[in-house]
Coordinates of C-alpha atoms in Angstrom, one line a residue:
M1 CA -12.2 -53.0 5.8
H2 CA -12.5 -54.6 9.0
D3 CA -15.9 -55.8 10.9
D4 CA -14.4 -52.9 13.6
M5 CA -14.9 -50.1 10.7
L6 CA -17.8 -50.4 7.9
L7 CA -19.0 -53.5 7.2
L8 CA -19.3 -54.6 3.5
G9 CA -22.1 -57.2 3.0
T10 CA -19.5 -59.8 1.6
L11 CA -16.6 -58.1 0.0
G12 CA -13.0 -59.3 1.6
P13 CA -11.0 -56.0 3.3
A14 CA -8.6 -55.8 0.2
Q15 CA -11.4 -54.9 -2.4
H16 CA -12.4 -51.4 -3.2
P17 CA -16.0 -51.2 -1.3
M18 CA -18.2 -48.9 -3.5
G19 CA -19.6 -50.1 -7.0
P20 CA -23.6 -50.8 -8.2
D21 CA -23.2 -54.5 -5.9
A22 CA -21.8 -53.3 -2.8
G23 CA -24.9 -54.2 -0.9
E24 CA -25.8 -53.2 2.7
M25 CA -23.2 -51.4 4.3
E26 CA -23.7 -51.2 8.0
L27 CA -22.0 -48.1 9.7
H28 CA -20.9 -48.6 13.4
A29 CA -20.7 -46.0 16.3
P30 CA -21.3 -42.8 14.4
T31 CA -18.9 -39.8 14.8
A32 CA -20.1 -36.4 13.5
D33 CA -23.7 -35.5 12.5
L34 CA -23.5 -33.7 9.4
D35 CA -27.0 -32.6 9.0
G36 CA -27.4 -30.4 12.4
D37 CA -29.9 -32.5 14.0
G38 CA -28.2 -33.8 17.2
I39 CA -27.9 -37.3 16.1
L40 CA -24.5 -38.6 15.2
D41 CA -25.1 -39.8 11.4
T42 CA -21.5 -40.3 9.9
R43 CA -17.4 -41.7 10.5
T44 CA -14.6 -41.8 8.8
Y45 CA -12.3 -44.6 7.4
S46 CA -9.5 -44.9 6.7
T47 CA -7.9 -48.2 5.2
G48 CA -5.6 -49.1 2.0
G49 CA -4.3 -45.2 1.5
T50 CA -8.0 -44.0 0.9
L51 CA -10.3 -42.4 3.0
Y52 CA -14.3 -43.1 3.6
V53 CA -16.9 -40.6 4.4
A54 CA -19.9 -43.0 5.6
S55 CA -23.0 -40.9 6.6
D56 CA -26.5 -42.8 7.7
L57 CA -28.9 -40.2 7.3
D58 CA -32.3 -42.2 7.3
E59 CA -31.0 -43.8 10.7
D60 CA -31.7 -47.2 10.1
G61 CA -27.9 -48.3 11.2
F62 CA -26.9 -48.4 7.5
A63 CA -24.8 -46.3 5.3
D64 CA -26.9 -44.0 2.6
H65 CA -24.0 -42.5 1.2
I66 CA -20.5 -42.4 0.7
T67 CA -17.3 -40.5 -0.4
A68 CA -13.8 -42.3 -0.7
I69 CA -10.3 -39.8 -1.2
E70 CA -7.7 -42.1 -2.7
G71 CA -4.4 -41.3 -1.4
D72 CA -3.5 -39.4 -5.8
G73 CA -6.5 -37.1 -4.7
G74 CA -8.7 -38.5 -7.2
Y75 CA -13.0 -39.2 -5.1
E76 CA -16.0 -40.8 -6.2
S77 CA -19.3 -40.2 -4.1
W78 CA -22.0 -42.9 -4.0
H79 CA -25.6 -42.9 -2.6
A80 CA -27.2 -45.7 -1.7
N81 CA -31.3 -46.5 -3.4
R82 CA -33.0 -49.7 -2.1
G83 CA -35.7 -50.8 -4.8
A84 CA -39.2 -52.4 -4.6
D85 CA -37.3 -55.9 -4.2
G86 CA -35.2 -54.5 -1.1
E87 CA -32.3 -55.0 -2.8
V88 CA -29.7 -52.5 -2.2
L89 CA -28.1 -50.9 -4.8
W90 CA -25.2 -47.9 -5.1
A91 CA -24.9 -45.4 -7.7
R92 CA -22.2 -43.3 -8.0
T93 CA -23.7 -39.4 -7.8
D94 CA -20.0 -37.6 -8.2
H95 CA -16.1 -38.4 -9.0
G96 CA -12.9 -36.6 -10.1
S97 CA -9.9 -35.2 -8.6
L98 CA -9.3 -32.8 -6.0

């Protein structure tokens, strides 16, 4: 994904961004308020036939939850967890086909 979209640590633009070791993902210019608290926390991105919905629910500037929806209807949802050492690991919370 490109710098003007979701920044993905050290991943290149041709790589699928999700996986346990994807690292921190900076969320730029959110455009939607998913939790209704009046603060913009979510943005959608589209690249390579995949739609990403990324949310920063703790307002730290980094995505906490991402859902990727492939062109064929397959989807995966991921949640970020920060370990005691500060490292961010992603856990897949849901997957399937629409």
